[in-house]
Short mmCIF file of C-alpha atoms in Angstrom, two decimals:
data_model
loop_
_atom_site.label_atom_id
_atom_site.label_comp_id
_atom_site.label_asym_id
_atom_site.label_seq_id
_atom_site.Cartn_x
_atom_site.Cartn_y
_atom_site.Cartn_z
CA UNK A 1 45.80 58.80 -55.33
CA UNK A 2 45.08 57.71 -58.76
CA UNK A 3 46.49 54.26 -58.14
CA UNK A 4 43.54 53.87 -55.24
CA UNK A 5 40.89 55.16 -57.69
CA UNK A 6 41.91 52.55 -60.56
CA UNK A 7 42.29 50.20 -57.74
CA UNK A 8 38.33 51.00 -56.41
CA UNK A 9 37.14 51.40 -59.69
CA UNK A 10 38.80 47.89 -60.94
CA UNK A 11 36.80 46.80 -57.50
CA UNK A 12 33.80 48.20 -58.29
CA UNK A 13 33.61 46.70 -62.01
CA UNK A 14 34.96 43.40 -61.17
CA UNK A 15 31.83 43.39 -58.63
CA UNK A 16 29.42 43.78 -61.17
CA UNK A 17 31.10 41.44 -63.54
CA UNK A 18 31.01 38.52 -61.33
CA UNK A 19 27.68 39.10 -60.51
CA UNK A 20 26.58 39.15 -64.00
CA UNK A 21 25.18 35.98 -65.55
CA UNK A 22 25.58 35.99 -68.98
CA UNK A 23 23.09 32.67 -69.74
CA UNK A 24 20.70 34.87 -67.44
CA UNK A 25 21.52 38.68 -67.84
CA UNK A 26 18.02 39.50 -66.04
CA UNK A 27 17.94 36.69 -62.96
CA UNK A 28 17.95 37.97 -59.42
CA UNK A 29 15.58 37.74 -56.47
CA UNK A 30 13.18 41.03 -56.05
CA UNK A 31 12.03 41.69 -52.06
CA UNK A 32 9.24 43.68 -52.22
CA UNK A 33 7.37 45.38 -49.33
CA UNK A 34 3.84 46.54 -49.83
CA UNK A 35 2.62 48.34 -46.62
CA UNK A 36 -1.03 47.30 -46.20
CA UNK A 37 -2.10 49.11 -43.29
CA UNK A 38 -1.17 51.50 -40.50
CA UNK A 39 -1.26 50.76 -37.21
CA UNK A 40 -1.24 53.28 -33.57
CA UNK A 41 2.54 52.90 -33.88
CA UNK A 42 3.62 51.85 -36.73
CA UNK A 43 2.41 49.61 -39.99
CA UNK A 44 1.63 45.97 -41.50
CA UNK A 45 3.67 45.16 -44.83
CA UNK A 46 3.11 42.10 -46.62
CA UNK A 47 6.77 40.91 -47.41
CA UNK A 48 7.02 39.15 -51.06
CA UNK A 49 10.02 37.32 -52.51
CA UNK A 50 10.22 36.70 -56.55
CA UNK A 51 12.90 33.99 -57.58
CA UNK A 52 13.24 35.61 -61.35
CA UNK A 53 16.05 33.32 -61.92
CA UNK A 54 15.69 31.37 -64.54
CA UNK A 55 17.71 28.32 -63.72
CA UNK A 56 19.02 28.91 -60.11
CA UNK A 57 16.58 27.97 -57.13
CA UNK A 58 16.76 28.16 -53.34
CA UNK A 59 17.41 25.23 -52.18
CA UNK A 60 16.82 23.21 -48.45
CA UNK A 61 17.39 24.62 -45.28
CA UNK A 62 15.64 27.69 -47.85
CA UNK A 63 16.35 31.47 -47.56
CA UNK A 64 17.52 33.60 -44.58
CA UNK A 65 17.19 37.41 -45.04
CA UNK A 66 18.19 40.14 -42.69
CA UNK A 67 18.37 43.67 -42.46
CA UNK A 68 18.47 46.91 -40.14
CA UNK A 69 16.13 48.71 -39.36
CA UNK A 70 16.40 52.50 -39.75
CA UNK A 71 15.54 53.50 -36.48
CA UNK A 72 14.35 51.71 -33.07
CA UNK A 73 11.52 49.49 -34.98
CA UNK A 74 10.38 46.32 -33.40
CA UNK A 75 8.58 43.50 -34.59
CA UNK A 76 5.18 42.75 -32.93
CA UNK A 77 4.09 39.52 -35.02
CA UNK A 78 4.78 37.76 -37.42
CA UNK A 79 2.90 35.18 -39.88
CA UNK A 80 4.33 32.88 -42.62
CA UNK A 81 8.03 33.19 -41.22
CA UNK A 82 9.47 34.07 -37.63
CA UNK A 83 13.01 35.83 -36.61
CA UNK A 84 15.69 33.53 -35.24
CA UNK A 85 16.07 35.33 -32.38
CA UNK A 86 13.83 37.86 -30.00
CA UNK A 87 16.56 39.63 -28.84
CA UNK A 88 16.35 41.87 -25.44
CA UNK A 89 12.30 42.87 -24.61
CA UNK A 90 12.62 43.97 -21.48
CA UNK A 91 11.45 47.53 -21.70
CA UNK A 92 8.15 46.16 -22.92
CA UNK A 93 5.45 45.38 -20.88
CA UNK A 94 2.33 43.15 -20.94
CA UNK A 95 2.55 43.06 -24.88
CA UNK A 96 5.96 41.53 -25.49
CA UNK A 97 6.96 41.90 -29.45
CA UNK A 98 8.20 38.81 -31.23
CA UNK A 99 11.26 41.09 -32.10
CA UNK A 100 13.38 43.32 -30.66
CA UNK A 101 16.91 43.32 -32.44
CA UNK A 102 18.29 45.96 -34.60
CA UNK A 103 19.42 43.36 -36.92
CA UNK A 104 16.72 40.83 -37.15
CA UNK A 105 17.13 37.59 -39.19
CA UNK A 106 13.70 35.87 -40.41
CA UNK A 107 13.42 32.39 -42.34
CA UNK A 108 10.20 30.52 -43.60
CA UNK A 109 8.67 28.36 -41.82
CA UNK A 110 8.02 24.84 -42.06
CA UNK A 111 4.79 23.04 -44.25
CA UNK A 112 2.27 21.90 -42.00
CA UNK A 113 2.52 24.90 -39.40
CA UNK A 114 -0.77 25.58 -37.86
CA UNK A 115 -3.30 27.08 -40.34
CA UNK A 116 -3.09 30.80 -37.62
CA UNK A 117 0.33 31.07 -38.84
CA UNK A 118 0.28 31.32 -41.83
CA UNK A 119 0.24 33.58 -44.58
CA UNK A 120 0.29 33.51 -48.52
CA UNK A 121 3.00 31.77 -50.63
CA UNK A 122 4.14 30.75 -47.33
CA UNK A 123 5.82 28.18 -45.18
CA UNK A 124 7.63 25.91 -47.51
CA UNK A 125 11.21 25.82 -45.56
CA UNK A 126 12.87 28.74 -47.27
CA UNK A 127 12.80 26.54 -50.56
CA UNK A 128 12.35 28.55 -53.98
CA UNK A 129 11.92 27.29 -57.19
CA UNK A 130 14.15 28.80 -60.53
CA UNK A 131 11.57 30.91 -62.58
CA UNK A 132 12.26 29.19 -65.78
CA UNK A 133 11.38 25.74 -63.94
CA UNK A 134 8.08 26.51 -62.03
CA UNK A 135 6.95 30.04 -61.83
CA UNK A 136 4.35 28.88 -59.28
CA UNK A 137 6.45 27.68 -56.97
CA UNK A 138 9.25 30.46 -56.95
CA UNK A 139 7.61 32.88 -54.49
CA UNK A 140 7.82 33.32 -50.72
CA UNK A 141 6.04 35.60 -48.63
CA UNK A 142 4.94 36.50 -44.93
CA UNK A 143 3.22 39.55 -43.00
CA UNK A 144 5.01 41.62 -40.52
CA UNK A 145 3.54 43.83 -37.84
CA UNK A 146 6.12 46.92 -37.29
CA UNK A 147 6.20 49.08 -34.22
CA UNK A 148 8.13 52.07 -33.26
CA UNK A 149 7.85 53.03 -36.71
CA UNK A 150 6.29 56.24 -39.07
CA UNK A 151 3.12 56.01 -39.46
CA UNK A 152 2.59 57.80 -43.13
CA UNK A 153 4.28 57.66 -46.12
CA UNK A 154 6.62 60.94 -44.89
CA UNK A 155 7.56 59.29 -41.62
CA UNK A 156 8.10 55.58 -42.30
CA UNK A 157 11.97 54.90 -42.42
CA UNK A 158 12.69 52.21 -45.09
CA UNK A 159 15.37 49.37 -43.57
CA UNK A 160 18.57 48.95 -45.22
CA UNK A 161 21.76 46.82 -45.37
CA UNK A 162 19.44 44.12 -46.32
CA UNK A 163 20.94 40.37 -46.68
CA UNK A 164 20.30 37.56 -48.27
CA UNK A 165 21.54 34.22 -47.63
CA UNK A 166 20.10 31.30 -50.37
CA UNK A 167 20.68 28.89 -48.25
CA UNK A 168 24.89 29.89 -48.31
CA UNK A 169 26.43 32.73 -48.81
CA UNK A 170 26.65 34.57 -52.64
CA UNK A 171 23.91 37.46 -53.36
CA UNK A 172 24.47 40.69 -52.88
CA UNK A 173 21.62 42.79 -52.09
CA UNK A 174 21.30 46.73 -53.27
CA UNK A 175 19.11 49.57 -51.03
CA UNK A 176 15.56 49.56 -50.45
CA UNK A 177 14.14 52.04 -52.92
CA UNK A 178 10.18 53.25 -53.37
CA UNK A 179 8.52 52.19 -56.39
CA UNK A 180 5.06 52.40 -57.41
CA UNK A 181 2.67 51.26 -55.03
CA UNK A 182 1.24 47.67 -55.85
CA UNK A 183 -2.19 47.00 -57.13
CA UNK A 184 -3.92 43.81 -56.18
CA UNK A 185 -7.59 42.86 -57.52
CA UNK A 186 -10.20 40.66 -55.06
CA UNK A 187 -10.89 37.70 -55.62
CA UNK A 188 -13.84 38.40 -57.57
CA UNK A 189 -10.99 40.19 -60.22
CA UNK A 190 -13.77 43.26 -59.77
CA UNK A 191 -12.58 45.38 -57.47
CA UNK A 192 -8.51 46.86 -57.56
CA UNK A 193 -7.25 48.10 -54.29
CA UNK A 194 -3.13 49.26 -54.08
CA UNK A 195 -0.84 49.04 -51.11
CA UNK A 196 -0.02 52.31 -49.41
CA UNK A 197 3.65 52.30 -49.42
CA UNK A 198 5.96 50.04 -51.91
CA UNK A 199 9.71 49.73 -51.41
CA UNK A 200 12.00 47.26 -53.37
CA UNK A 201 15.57 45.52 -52.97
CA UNK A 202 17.10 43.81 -55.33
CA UNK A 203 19.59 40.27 -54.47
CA UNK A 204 21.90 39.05 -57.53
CA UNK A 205 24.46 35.98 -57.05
CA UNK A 206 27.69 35.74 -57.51
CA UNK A 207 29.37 32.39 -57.91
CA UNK A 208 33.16 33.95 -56.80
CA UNK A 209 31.13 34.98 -53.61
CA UNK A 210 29.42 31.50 -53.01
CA UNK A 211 32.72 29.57 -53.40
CA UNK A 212 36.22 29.59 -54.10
CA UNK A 213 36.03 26.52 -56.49
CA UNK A 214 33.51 24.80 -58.93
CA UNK A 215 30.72 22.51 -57.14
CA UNK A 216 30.15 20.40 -60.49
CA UNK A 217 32.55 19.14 -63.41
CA UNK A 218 32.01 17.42 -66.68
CA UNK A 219 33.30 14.56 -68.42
CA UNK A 220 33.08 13.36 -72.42
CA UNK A 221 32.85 10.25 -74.01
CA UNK A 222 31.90 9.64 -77.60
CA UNK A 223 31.02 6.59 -79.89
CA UNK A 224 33.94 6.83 -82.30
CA UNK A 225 36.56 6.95 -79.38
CA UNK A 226 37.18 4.32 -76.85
CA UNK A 227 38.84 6.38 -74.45
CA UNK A 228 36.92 8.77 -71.92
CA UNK A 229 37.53 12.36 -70.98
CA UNK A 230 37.71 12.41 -67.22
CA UNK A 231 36.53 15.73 -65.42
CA UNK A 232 40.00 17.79 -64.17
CA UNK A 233 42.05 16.58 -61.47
CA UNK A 234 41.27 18.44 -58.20
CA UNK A 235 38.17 20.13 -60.47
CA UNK A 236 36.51 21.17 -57.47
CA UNK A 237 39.38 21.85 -54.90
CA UNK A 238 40.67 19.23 -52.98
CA UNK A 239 40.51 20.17 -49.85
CA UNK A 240 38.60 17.34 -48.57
CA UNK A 241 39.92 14.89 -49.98
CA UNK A 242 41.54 14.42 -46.16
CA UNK A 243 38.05 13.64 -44.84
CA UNK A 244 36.41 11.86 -48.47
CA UNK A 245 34.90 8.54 -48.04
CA UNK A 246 35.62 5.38 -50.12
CA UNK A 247 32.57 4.00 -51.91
CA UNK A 248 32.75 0.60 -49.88
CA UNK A 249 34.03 2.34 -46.77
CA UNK A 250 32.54 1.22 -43.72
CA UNK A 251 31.30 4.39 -42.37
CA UNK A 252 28.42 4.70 -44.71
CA UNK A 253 26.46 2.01 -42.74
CA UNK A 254 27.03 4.11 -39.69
CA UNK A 255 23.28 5.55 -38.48
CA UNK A 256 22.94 9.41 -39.35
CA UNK A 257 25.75 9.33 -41.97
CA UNK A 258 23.42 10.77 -44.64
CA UNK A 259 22.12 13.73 -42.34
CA UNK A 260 23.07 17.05 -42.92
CA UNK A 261 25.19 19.52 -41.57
CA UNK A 262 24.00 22.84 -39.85
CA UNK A 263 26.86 24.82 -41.93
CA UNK A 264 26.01 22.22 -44.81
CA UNK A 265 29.51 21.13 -44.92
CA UNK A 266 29.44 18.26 -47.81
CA UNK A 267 30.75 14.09 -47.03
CA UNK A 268 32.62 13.21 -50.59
CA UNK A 269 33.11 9.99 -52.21
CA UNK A 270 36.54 9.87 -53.02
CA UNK A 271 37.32 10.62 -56.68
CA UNK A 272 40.31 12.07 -58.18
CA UNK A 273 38.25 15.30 -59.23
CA UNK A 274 36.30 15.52 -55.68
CA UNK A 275 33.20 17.43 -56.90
CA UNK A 276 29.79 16.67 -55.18
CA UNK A 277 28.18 16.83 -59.07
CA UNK A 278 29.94 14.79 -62.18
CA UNK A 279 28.25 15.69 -65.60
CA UNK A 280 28.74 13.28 -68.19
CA UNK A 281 27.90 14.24 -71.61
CA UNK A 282 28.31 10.74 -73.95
CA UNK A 283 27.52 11.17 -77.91
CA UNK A 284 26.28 7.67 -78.38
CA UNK A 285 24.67 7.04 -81.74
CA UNK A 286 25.33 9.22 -85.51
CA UNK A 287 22.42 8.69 -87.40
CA UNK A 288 21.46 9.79 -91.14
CA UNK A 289 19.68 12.97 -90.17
CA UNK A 290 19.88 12.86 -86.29
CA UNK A 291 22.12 11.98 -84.00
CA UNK A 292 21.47 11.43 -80.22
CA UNK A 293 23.36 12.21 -76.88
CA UNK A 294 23.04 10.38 -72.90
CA UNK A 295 23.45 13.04 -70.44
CA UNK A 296 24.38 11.26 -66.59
CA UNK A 297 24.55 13.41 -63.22
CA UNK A 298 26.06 11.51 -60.90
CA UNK A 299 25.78 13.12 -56.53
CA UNK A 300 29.00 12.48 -54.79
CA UNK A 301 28.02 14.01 -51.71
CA UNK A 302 26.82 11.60 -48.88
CA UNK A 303 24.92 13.99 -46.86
CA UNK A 304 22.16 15.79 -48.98
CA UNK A 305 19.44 15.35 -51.78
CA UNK A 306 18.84 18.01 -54.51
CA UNK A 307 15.03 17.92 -53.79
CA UNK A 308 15.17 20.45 -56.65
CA UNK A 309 18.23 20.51 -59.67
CA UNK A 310 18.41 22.22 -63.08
CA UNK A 311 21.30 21.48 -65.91
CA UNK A 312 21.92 24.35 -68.36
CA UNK A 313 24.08 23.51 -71.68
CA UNK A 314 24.82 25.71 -74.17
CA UNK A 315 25.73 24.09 -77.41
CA UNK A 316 25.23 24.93 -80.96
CA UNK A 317 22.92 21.74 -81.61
CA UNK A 318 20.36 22.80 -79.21
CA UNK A 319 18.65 24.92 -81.47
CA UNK A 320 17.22 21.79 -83.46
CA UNK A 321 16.02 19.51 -80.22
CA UNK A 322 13.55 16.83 -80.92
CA UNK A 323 12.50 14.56 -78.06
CA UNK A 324 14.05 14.56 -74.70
CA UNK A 325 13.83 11.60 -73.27
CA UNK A 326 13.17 11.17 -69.12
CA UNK A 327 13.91 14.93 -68.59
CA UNK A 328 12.31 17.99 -68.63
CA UNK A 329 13.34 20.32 -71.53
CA UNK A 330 13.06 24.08 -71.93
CA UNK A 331 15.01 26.28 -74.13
CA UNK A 332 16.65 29.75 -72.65
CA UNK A 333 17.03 32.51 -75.46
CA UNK A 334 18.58 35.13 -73.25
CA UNK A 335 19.39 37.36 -76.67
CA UNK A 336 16.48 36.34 -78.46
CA UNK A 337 17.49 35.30 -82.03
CA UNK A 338 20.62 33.17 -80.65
CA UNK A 339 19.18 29.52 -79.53
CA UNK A 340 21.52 27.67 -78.61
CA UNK A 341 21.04 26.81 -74.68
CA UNK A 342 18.77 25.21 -72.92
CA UNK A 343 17.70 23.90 -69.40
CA UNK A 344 16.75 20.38 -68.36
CA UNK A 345 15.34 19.46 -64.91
CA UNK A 346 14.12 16.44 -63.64
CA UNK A 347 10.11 15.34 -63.94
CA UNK A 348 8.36 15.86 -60.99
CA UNK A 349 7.56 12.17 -59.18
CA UNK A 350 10.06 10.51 -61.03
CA UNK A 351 13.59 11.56 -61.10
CA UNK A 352 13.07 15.65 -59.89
CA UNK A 353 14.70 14.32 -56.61
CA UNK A 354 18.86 13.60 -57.39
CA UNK A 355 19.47 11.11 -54.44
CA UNK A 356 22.58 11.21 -51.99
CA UNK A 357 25.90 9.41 -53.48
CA UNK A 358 25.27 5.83 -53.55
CA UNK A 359 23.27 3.39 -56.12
CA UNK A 360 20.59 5.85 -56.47
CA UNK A 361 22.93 8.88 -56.58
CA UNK A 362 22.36 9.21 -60.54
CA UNK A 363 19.62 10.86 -63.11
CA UNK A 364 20.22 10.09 -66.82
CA UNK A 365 18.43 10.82 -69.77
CA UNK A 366 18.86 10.97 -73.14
CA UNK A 367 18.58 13.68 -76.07
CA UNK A 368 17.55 13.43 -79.79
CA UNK A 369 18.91 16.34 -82.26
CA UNK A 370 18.44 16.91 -85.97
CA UNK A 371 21.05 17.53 -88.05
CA UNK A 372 22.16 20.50 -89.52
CA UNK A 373 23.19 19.95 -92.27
CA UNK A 374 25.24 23.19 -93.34
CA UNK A 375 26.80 22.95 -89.78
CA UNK A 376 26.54 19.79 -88.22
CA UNK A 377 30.45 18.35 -87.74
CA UNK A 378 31.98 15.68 -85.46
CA UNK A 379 35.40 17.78 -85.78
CA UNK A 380 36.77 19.96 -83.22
CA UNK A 381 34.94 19.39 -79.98
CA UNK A 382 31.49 20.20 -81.54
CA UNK A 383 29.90 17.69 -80.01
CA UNK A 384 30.46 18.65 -76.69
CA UNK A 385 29.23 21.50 -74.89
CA UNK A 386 30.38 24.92 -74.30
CA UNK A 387 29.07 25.60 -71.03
CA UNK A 388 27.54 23.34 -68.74
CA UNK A 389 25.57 24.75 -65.29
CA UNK A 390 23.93 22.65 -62.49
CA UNK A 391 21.72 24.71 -60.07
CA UNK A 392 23.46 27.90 -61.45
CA UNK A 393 26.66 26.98 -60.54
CA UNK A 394 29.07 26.91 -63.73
CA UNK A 395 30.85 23.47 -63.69
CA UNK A 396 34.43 22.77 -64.73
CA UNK A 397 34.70 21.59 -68.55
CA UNK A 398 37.86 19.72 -69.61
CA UNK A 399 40.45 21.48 -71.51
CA UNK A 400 39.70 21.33 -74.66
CA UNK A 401 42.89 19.62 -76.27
CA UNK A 402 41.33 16.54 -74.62
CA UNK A 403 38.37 15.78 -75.54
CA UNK A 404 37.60 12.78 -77.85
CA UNK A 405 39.34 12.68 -81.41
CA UNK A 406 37.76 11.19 -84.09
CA UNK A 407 39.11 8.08 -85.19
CA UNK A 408 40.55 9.27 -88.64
CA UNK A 409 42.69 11.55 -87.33
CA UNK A 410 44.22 9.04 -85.21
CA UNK A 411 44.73 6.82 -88.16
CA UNK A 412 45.88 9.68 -90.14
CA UNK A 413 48.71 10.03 -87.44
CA UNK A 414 49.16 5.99 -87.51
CA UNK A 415 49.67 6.58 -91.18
CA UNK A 416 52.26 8.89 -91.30
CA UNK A 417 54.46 7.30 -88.22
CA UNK A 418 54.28 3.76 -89.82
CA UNK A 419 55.12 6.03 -93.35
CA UNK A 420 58.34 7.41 -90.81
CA UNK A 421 59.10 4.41 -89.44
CA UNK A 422 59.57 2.37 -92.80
CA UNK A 423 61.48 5.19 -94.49
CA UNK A 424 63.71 5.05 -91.77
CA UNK A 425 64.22 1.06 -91.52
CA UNK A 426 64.67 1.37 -95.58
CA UNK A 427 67.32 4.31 -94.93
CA UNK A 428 69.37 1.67 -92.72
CA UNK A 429 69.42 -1.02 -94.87
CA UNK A 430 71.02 1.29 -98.23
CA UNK A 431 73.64 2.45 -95.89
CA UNK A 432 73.86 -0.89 -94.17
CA UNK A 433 74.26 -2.27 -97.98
#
């Protein structure tokens, strides 16, 4: 008995561990429900979804969330987003709902839907924006008719086992629970009205529940080292490295090679590391009071485009960024006197779209720091980052015992084998003599 409660309780805290973020201790996606108005049978909520992640977005095929409904509810319409499936009607006459399953499953719909359809903060393909990128853009909504429900605040029955899928699998979603109804203001900002019912449920991530193995790794190069830090063998699993795809393979000029996947299973390049993201972090120039580093993320995956991507780095330097140079920079202070991370992202137009693998399957940019001088050193991996995310997803670093030396350490060691090697030689000649 007390092995299965340490057992549940080990469960229980390695749960919340995983799901905690320590770059973004607050990030998670809020689903709010703000009933609007009741109906002969039930109510219309307006459904609202807040990204507050600060570097991880939602991206294409977009959101799917689910739930179950309390008791025999049905859906009578629907505007911004639509269920999957209607499930069975038949009991209903002349006024068929749009749906009738226990378990219903909605997604966004698509831009350019006709104008009827839509709704507020709508209809962008289930795509969400990271908070820290573009607030604007990190919100989905839709209105939902309910029937079969309460019809006050004392008979409504809030759903539960709510689901979230963004677009795999990965957040974990906690129970519906009444907050303070929301407030909204017309457009005139003269008038404030509330909702008559609020509920909340809260979605955080988990990378152990998205995937077994990294989806990015980094490699190092340096100016004072000729050699180059490769990312990990098998970094990122290697599981498909039976189906990868040579970069001059014929396949890729096969029609529909680059489209994706309904389960978005990924088509590698082959590399020895077989990640679909390579970070490379090169420290190319030491100047008197600066010194400046070329960040490269490379796509190795054939069948999709990061229409949105974000690159978080935590290093001590970051606190004393100057110019940026083809990205866009914004510093995270998740404890707010320690700076030392920071997100880029690409520039919207230009390179905010990370093409398939291929020629165009690269962003680069480059990065100007100032020197501190009490603590800037070359020596022991400073250079190089600690942590390195893409699209919230912590990538696999090198070990540290590898990354570039600095050249007088190597000719230290030169030193004192060619110092061996002639007291040696001298040693055989006296005895030789």
């Amino acid at each position: 008995m007390r092995f299965l409660i340490s057992s549940l309780f080990f469960l229980v805290l390695f749960s919340y561990a995983a799901a905690y973020d320590p770059l973004d201790p607050n990030g998670n996606i809020t689903i709010k429900w703000d009933i609007i108005s009741w109906t002969a049978d039930g109510y219309v909520a307006a459904v609202t979804m807040n990204n507050f992640q600060m570097y991880r977005h939602v991206m294409t095929p977009g959101w799917t969330l689910g739930w179950s409904w309390a008791k025999k509810e049905v859906i009578w319409s629907m505007n911004g987003a639509q269920t999957t499936e209607q499930g069975d009607c038949s009991k209903f006459k002349g006024n068929v709902p749009h749906c009738c399953k226990r378990n219903p499953t909605v997604v966004d719909l698509l831009p350019g839907v006709p104008y009827n359809q839509q709704f507020t903060n709508c209809c962008k393909g289930g795509v969400l924006a990271a908070w820290g990128q573009d607030p604007t853009a990190s919100v989905s909504a839709f209105q939902v008719s309910v029937g079969l429900a309460g019809t006050s605040n004392k008979t409504v029955k809030l759903p539960k086992n709510f689901t979230l899928l963004g677009p795999g699998p990965g957040y974990t979603c906690g129970r519906a629970k009444i907050v303070p109804p929301t407030t909204f203001l017309t457009p005139d900002r003269r008038r404030k009205t509330q909702a008559l019912m609020t509920w909340n449920v809260t979605c955080t991530y988990s990378q152990l529940l998205a995937r077994k193995n990294p989806s990015c790794c980094v490699s190092l190069s340096s100016f004072y080292n000729d050699s180059i830090t490769s990312c990990p063998t098998c970094s990122c699993g290697c599981q498909n490295k039976g189906n990868c795809v040579k970069s001059d393979s014929k396949l890729l000029k096969m029609v529909g090679i680059h489209t994706p996947k309904k389960n978005n299973a990924p088509l590698l390049q082959c590399t020895h590391h077989m990640c679909p993201i390579r970070v490379h972090w090169h420290v190319k120039v030491n100047y008197k009071d600066y010194w400046r580093v070329k960040i490269s993320i490379t796509n190795f995956n054939y069948r999709l485009n990061h229409t949105l991507w974000t690159l978080v780095v935590q290093h001590p330097n970051l606190n004393n960024v100057t110019q940026v140079f083809s990205f866009d920079y914004k510093p995270l202070v998740p404890y707010g006197s320690i700076n030392d991370t920071g997100m880029f992202y690409g520039m919207k137009f230009y390179n905010d779209l990370l093409m398939e693998a291929g020629p165009f399957g690269n962003v680069q940019s480059e990065v100007l720091l100032r020197k501190d001088m009490n603590t800037f050193t070359l020596k022991q991996g400073w250079a190089f980052p600690r942590r390195v995310y893409f699209n919230g997803d912590e990538c696999e670093l090198p070990p540290p015992d590898a990354y570039p030396y600095l050249p007088n350490s190597a000719h230290h060691y030169n030193l004192l084998s060619f110092t061996n090697f002639m007291s040696s030689l001298l040693f055989i000649l006296i005895v030789i003599h």
